[in-house]
Short mmCIF file of C-alpha atoms and ligand atoms in Angstrom, two decimals:
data_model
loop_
_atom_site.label_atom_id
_atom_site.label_comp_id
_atom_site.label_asym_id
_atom_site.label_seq_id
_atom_site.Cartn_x
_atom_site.Cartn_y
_atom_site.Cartn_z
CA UNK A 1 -51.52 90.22 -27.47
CA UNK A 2 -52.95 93.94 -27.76
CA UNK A 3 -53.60 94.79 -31.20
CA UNK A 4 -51.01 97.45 -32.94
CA UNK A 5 -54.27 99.50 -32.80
CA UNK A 6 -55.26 99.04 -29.39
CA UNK A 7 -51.50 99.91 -28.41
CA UNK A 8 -51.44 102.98 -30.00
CA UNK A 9 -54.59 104.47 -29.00
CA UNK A 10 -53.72 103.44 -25.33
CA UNK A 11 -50.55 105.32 -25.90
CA UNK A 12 -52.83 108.18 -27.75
CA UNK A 13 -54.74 108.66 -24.34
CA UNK A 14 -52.23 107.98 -21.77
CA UNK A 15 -50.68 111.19 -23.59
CA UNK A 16 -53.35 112.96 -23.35
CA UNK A 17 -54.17 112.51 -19.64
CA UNK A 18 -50.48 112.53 -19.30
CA UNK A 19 -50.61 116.39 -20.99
CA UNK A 20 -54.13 117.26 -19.18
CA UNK A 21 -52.49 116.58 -15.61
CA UNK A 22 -49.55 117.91 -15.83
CA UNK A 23 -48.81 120.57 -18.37
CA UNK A 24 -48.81 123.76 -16.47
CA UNK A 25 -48.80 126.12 -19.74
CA UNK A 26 -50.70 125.64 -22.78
CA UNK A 27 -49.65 123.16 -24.96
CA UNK A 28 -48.82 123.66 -29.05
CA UNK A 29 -47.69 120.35 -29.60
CA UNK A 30 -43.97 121.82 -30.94
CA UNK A 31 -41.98 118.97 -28.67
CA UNK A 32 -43.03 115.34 -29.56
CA UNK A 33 -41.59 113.21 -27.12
CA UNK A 34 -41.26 109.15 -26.66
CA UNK A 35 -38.90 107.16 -24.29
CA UNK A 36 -37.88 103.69 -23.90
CA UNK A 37 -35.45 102.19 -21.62
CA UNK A 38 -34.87 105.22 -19.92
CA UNK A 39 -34.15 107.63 -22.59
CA UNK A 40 -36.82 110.31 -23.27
CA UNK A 41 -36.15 111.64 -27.42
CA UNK A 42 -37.88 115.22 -27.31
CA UNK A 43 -37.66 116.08 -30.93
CA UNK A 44 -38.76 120.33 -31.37
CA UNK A 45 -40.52 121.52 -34.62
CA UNK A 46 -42.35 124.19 -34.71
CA UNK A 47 -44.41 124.10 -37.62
CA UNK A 48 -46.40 127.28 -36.36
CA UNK A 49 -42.82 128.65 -38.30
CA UNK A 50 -40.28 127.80 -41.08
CA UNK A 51 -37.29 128.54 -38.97
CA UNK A 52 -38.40 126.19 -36.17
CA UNK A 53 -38.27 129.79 -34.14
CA UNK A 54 -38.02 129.75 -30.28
CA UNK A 55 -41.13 131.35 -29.72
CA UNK A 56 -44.01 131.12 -26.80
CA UNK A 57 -44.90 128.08 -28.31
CA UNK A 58 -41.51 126.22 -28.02
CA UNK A 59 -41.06 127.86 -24.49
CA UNK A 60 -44.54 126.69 -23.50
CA UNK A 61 -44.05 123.07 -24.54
CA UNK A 62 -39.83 122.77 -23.22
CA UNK A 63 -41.49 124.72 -19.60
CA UNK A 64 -44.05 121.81 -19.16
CA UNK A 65 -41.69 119.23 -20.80
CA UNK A 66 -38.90 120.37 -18.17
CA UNK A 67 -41.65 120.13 -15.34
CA UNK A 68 -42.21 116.52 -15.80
CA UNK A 69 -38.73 115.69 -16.36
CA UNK A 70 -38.05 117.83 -12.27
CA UNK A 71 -40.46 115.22 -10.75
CA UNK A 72 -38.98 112.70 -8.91
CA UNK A 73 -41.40 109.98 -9.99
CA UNK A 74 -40.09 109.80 -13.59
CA UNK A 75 -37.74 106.80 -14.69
CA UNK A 76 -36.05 109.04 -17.48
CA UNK A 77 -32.17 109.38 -17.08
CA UNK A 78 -31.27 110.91 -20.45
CA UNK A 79 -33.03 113.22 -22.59
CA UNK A 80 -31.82 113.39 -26.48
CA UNK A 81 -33.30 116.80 -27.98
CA UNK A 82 -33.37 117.21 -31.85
CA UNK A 83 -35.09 119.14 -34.60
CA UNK A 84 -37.97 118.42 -36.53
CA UNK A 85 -36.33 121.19 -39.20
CA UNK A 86 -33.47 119.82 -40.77
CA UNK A 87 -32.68 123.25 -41.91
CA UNK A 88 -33.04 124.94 -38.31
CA UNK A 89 -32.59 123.45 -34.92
CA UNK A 90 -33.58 126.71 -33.31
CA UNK A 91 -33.38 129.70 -35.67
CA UNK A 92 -33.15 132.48 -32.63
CA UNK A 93 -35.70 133.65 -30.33
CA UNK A 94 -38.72 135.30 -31.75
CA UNK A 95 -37.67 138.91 -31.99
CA UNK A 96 -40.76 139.72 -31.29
CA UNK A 97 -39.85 139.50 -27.54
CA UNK A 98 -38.01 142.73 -27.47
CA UNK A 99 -40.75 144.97 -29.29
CA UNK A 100 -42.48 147.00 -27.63
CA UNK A 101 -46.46 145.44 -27.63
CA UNK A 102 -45.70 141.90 -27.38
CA UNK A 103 -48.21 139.44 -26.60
CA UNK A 104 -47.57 135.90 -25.34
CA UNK A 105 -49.59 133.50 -22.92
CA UNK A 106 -46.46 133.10 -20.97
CA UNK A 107 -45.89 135.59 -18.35
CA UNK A 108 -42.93 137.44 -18.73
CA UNK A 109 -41.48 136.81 -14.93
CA UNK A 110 -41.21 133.24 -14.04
CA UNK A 111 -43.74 132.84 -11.49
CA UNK A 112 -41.29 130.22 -9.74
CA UNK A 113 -38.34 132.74 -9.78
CA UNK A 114 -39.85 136.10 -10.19
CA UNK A 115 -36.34 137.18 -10.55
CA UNK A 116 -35.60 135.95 -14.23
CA UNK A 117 -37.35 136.58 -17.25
CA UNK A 118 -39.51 133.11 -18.52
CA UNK A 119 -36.67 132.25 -21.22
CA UNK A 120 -33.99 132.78 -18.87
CA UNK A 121 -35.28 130.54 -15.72
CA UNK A 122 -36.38 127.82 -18.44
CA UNK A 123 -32.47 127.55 -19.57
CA UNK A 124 -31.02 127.68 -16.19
CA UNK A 125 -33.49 125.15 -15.81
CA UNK A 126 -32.71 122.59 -18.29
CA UNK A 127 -28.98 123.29 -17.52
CA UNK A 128 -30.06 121.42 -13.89
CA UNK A 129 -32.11 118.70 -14.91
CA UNK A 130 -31.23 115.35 -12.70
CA UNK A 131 -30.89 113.70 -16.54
CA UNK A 132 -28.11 113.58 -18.80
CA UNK A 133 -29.07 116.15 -21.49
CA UNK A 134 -27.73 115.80 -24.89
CA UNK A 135 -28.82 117.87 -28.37
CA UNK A 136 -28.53 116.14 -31.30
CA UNK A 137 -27.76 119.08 -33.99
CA UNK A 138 -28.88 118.81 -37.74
CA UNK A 139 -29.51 123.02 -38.85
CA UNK A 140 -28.62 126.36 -37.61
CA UNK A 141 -28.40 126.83 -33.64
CA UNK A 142 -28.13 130.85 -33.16
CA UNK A 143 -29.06 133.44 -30.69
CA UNK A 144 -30.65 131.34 -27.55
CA UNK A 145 -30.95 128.38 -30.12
CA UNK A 146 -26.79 128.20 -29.19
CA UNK A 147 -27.53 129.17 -25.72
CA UNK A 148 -30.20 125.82 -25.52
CA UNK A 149 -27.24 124.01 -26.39
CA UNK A 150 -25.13 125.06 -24.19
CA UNK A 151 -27.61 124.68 -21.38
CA UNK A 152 -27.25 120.90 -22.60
CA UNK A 153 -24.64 118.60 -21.05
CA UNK A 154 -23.28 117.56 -24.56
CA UNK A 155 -23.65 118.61 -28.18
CA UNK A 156 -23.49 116.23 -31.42
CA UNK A 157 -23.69 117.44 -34.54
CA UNK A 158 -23.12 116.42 -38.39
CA UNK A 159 -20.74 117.80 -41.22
CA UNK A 160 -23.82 118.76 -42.73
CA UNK A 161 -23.25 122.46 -44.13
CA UNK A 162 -26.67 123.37 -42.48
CA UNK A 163 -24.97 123.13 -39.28
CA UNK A 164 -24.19 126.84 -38.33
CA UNK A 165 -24.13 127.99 -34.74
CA UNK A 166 -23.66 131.62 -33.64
CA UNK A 167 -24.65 134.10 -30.81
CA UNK A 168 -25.75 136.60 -33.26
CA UNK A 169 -26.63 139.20 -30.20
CA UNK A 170 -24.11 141.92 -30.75
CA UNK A 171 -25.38 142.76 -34.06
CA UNK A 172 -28.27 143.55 -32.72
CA UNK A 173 -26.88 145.60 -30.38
CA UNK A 174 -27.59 143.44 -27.68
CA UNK A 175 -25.74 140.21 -25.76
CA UNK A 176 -26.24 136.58 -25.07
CA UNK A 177 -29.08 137.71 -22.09
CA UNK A 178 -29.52 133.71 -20.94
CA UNK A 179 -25.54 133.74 -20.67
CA UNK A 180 -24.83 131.40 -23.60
CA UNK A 181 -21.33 133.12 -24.26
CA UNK A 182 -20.68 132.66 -20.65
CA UNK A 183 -20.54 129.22 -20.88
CA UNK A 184 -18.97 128.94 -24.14
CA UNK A 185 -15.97 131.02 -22.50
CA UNK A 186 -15.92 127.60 -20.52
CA UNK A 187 -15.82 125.62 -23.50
CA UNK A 188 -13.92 126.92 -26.40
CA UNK A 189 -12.00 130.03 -24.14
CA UNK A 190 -12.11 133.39 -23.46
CA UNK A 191 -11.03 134.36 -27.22
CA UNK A 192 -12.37 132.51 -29.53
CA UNK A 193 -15.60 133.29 -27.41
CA UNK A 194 -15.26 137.40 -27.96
CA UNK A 195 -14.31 136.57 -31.65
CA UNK A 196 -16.80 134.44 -32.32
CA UNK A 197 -20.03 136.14 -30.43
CA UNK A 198 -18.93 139.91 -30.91
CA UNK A 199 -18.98 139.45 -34.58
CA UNK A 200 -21.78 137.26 -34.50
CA UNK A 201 -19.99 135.07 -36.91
CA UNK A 202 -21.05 131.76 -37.89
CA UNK A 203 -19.40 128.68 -37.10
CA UNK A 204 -19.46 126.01 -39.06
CA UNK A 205 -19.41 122.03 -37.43
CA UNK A 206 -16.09 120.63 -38.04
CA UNK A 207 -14.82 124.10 -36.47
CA UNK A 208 -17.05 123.84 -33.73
CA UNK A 209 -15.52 120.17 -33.15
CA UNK A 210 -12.17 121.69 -32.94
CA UNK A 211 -12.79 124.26 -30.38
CA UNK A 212 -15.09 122.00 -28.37
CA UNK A 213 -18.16 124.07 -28.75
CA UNK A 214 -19.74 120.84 -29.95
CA UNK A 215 -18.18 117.23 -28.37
CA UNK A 216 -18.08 115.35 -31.94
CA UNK A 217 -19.29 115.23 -35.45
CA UNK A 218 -20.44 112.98 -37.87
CA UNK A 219 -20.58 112.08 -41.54
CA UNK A 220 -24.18 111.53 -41.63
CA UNK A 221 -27.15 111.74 -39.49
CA UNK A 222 -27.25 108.02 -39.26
CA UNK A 223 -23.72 108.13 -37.62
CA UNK A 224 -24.47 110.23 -35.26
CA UNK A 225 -27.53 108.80 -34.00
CA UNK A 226 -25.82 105.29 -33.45
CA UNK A 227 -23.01 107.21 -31.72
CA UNK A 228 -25.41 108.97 -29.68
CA UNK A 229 -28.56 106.33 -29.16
CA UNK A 230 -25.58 104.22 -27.92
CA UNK A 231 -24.05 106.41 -25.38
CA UNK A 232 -27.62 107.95 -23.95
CA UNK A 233 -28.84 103.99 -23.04
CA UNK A 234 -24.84 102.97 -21.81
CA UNK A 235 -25.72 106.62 -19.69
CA UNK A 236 -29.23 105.23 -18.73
CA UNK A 237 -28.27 101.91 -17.27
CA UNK A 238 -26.99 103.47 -14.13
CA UNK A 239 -28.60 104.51 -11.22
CA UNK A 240 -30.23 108.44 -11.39
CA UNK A 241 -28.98 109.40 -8.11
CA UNK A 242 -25.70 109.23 -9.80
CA UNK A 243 -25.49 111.22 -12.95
CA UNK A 244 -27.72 113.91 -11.35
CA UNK A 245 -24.96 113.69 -8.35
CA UNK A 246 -22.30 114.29 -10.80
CA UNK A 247 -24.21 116.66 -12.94
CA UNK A 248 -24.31 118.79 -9.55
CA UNK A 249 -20.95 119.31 -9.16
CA UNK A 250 -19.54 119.66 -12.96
CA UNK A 251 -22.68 122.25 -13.04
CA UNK A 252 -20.80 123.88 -9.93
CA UNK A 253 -17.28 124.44 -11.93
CA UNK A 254 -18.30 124.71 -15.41
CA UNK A 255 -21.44 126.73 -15.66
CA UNK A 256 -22.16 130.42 -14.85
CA UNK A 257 -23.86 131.12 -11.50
CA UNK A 258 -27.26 131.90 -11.25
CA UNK A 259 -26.38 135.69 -9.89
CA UNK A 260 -24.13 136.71 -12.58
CA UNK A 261 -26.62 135.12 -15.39
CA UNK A 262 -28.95 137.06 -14.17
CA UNK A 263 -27.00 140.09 -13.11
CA UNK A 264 -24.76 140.05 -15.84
CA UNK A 265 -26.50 138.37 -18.47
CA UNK A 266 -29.73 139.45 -18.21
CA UNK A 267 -30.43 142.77 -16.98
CA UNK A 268 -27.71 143.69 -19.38
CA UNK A 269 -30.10 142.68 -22.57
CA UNK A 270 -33.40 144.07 -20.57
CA UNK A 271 -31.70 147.23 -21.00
CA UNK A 272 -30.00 146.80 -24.20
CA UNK A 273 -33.23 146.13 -26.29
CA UNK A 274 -34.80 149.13 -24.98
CA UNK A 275 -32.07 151.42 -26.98
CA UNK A 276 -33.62 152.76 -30.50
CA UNK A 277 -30.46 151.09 -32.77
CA UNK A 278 -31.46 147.51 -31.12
CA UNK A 279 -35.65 148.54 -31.78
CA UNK A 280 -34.50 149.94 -35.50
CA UNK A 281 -32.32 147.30 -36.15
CA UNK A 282 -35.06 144.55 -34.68
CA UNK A 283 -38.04 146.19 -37.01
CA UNK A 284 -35.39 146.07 -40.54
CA UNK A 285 -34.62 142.25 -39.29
CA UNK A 286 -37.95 141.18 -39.01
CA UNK A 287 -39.51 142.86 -42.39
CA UNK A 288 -36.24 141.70 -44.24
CA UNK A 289 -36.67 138.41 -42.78
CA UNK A 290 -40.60 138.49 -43.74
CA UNK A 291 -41.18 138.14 -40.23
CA UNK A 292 -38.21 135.36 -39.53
CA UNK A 293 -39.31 133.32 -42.73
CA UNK A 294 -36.90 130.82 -44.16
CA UNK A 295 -35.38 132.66 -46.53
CA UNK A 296 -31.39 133.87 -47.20
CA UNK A 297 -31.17 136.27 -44.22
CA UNK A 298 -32.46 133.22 -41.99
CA UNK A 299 -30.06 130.65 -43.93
CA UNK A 300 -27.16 132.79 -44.21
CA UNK A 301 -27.17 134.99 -41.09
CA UNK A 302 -23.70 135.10 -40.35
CA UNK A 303 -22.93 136.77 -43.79
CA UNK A 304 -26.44 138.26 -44.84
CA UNK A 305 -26.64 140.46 -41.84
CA UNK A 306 -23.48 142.82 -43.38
CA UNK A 307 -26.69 144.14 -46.25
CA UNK A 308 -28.99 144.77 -43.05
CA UNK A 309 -25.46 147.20 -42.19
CA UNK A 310 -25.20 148.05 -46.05
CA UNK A 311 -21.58 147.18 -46.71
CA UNK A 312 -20.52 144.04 -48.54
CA UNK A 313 -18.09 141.66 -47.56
CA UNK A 314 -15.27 143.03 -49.56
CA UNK A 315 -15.89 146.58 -48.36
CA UNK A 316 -15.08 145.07 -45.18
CA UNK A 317 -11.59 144.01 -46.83
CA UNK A 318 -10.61 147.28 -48.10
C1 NAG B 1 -42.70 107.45 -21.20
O1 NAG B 1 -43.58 106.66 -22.02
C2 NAG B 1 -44.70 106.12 -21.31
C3 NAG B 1 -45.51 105.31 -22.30
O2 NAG B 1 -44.70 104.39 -22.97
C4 NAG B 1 -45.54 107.21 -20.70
O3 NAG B 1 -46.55 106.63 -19.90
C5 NAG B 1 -44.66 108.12 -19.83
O4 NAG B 1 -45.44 109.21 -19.39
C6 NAG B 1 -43.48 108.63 -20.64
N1 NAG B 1 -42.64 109.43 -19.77
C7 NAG B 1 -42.37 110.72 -20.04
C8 NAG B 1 -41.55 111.43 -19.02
O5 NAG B 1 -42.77 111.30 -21.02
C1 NAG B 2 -44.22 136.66 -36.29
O1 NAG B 2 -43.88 135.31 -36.02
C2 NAG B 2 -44.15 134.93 -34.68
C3 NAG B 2 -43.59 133.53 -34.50
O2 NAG B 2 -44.11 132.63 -35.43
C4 NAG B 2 -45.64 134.99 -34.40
O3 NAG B 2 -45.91 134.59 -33.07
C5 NAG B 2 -46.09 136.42 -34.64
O4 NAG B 2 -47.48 136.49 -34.48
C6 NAG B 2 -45.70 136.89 -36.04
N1 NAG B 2 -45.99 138.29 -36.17
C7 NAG B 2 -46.67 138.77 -37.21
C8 NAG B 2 -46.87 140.23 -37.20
O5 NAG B 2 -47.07 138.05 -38.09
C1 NAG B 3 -37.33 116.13 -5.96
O1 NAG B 3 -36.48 115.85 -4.85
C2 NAG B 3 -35.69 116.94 -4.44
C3 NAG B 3 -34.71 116.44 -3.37
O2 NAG B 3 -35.39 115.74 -2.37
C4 NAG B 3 -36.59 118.07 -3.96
O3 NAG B 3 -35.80 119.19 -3.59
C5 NAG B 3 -37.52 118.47 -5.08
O4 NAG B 3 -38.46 119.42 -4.63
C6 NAG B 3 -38.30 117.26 -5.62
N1 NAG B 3 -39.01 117.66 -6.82
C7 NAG B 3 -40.31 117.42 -7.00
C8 NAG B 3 -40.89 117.98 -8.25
O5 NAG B 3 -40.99 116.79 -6.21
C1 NAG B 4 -42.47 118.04 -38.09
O1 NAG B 4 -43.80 118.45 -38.35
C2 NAG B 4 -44.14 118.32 -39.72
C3 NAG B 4 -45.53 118.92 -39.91
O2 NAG B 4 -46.46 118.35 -39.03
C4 NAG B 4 -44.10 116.86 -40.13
O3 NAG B 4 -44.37 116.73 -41.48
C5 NAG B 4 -42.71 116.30 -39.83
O4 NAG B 4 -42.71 114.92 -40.05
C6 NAG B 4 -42.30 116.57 -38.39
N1 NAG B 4 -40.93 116.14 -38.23
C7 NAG B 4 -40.54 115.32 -37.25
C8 NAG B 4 -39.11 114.91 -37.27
O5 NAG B 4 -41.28 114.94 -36.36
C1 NAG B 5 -37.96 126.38 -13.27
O1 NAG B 5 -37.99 125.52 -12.15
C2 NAG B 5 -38.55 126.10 -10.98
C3 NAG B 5 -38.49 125.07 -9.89
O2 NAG B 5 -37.16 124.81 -9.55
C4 NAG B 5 -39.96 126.56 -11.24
O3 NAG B 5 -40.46 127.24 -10.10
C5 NAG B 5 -39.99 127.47 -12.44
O4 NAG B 5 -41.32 127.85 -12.72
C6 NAG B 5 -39.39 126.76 -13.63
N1 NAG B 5 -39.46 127.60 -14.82
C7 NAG B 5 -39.42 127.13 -16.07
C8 NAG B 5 -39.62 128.11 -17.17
O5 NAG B 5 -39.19 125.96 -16.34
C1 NAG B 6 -29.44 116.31 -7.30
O1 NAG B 6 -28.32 116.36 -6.44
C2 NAG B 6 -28.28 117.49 -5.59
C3 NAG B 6 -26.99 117.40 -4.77
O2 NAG B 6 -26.98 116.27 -3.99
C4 NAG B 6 -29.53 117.55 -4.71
O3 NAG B 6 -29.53 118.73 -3.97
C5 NAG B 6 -30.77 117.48 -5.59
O4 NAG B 6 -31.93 117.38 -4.76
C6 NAG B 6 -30.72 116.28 -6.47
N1 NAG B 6 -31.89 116.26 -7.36
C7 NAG B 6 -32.60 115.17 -7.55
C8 NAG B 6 -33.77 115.30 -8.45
O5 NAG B 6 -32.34 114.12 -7.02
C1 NAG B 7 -28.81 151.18 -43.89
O1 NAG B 7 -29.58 151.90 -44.84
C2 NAG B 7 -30.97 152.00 -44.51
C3 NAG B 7 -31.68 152.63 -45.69
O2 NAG B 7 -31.03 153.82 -46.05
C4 NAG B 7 -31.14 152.80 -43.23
O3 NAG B 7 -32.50 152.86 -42.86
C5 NAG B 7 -30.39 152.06 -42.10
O4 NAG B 7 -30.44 152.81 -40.91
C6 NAG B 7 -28.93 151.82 -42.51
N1 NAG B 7 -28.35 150.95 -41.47
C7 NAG B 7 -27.23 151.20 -40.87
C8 NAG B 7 -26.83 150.22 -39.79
O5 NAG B 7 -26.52 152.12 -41.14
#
């Protein structure tokens, strides 16, 4: 029998060469991944920030992840993402990304479809993946941290009051630019999708159950990882040509086409974030944020955001 020791370290390497072969982008080790039976857990935390922010970083490590997870030489059939941040499961993207002088290792063109931006082709990417994807959500989910999830095949979430998912775009004078209200339209309807995104209110989880912007909840994280650990191996006994197969056509009927996401999606926020209210409003955001710190602007979004438009909530009554 190999020692506990042995095992791990052969694990520790097989990583490694697993990483130095394959990863096409730097790695910054914010997805830890393991698998058994067919069922890969990819668990994101960014500890390069408090808000678990989807940054290069995250992009890098989901682009190579995603890579792997194309090949057809991989015995995965489900992939369960979580959060390492119990308080965020994606915060937003890093605003960054809309100022003027930003740097990032990634290009900003995907090379492999010079026609979207690198954020954009990576979620039209996952939102194709031959596995069953499913996001197990403990934290905030906002900006493209909501649109991730809706590139997912399912969402699970618990009761937890942390929960809070929202496209906050349209206060910053921008829109969902990887066409995350486009497929919550399919989910929850054309008007709870223009109340909910051009507000950029928060919802909270047992609402989100209602509407079917996430598929259940649960008391407790323990709950929902039974429910879900359960359903991702019942998903992974059967054969892969058959839950890609029907992936392919749900994908056909219930997601937005890859012309208008990037037609109507994204060229829309490429020009947005060029207008000086979305640069002014971007610069206030990220100093009262302390650069997208934890903190109650990050927590509290959906109501915190009316002092970055200096009226209070009962102004807003009156
Ligand atoms: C699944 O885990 C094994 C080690 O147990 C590893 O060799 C393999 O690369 C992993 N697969 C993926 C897609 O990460
Ligand atoms: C702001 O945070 C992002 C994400 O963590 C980081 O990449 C960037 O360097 C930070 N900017 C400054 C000015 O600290
Ligand atoms: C996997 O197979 C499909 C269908 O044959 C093919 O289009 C695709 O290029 C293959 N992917 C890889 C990474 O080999
Ligand atoms: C996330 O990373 C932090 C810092 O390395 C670590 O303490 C924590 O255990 C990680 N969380 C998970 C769920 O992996
Ligand atoms: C998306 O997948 C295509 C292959 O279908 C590849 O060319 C492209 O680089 C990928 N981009 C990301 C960010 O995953
Ligand atoms: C998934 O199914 C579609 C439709 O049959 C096919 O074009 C594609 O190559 C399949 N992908 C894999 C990885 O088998
Ligand atoms: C709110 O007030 C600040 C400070 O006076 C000002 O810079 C900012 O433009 C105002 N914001 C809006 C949206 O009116």
């Amino acid at each position: 029998m190999i020692s506990p020791f042995l095992g791990r370290l052969g694990f520790t390497l097989l990583f490694a060469l697993q990483l130095a072969f394959a990863a096409r982008y730097p790695s910054f080790g914010t997805v830890q991944t393991t698998n058994s039976s067919g069922v890969l857990n990819a668990v994101i935390n960014n500890t390069a920030s408090s808000t678990n922010l989807f940054d290069y970083r995250v992009q890098a490590d989901l682009a190579n992840l995603v890579e792997t997870l194309q090949a057809n030489d991989t015995d995965i059939r489900v992939v369960l993402f979580s959060s390492g941040n119990k308080e965020f499961f994606i915060a937003h993207i890093d605003v960054d990304f809309f100022l003027p002088g930003y740097e990032s290792p990634l290009p900003f063109f995907d090379p492999g479809f010079p026609d979207m931006t690198f954020p954009t082709a990576l979620l039209w990417n996952i939102s194709q993946l031959p596995q069953a994807t499913i996001a197990m959500v403990e934290g905030r989910a906002r900006g493209i941290g909501n649109e991730f999830l809706m590139s997912c095949d399912m969402r699970f979430s618990t009761t937890s009051p942390s929960v809070l998912l929202a496209q906050l775009e349209t206060s910053f004078g921008l829109n969902p630019g990887g066409g995350g209200a486009m497929y919550l339209s399919n989910l929850i309807g054309r008007g709870r999708t223009l109340e909910y995104v051009l507000s950029a209110t928060d919802i909270d989880a047992v609402t989100a159950e209602k509407y079917g912007w996430i598929n259940r909840v649960f008391d407790n994280s323990a709950a929902m990882k039974e429910y879900v650990h359960t359903l991702a191996r019942r998903i992974a006994l059967f054969p892969p040509a058959g839950i890609n197969g029907t992936k392919f056509g749900v994908n056909a009927v219930s997601r937005p086409s890859r012309e208008v996401i990037v037609q109507k999606a994204m060229a829309v926020i490429d020009m947005l974030a060029a207008s000086p209210a979305t640069q002014a409003y971007a610069a206030r955001f990220l100093k009262a944020t302390n650069n997208q710190s934890i903190g109650e602007l990050e927590l509290d979004y959906g109501q915190a955001l009316l002092a970055l438009y200096n009226v209070t909530e009962e102004e807003l009554k009156n």
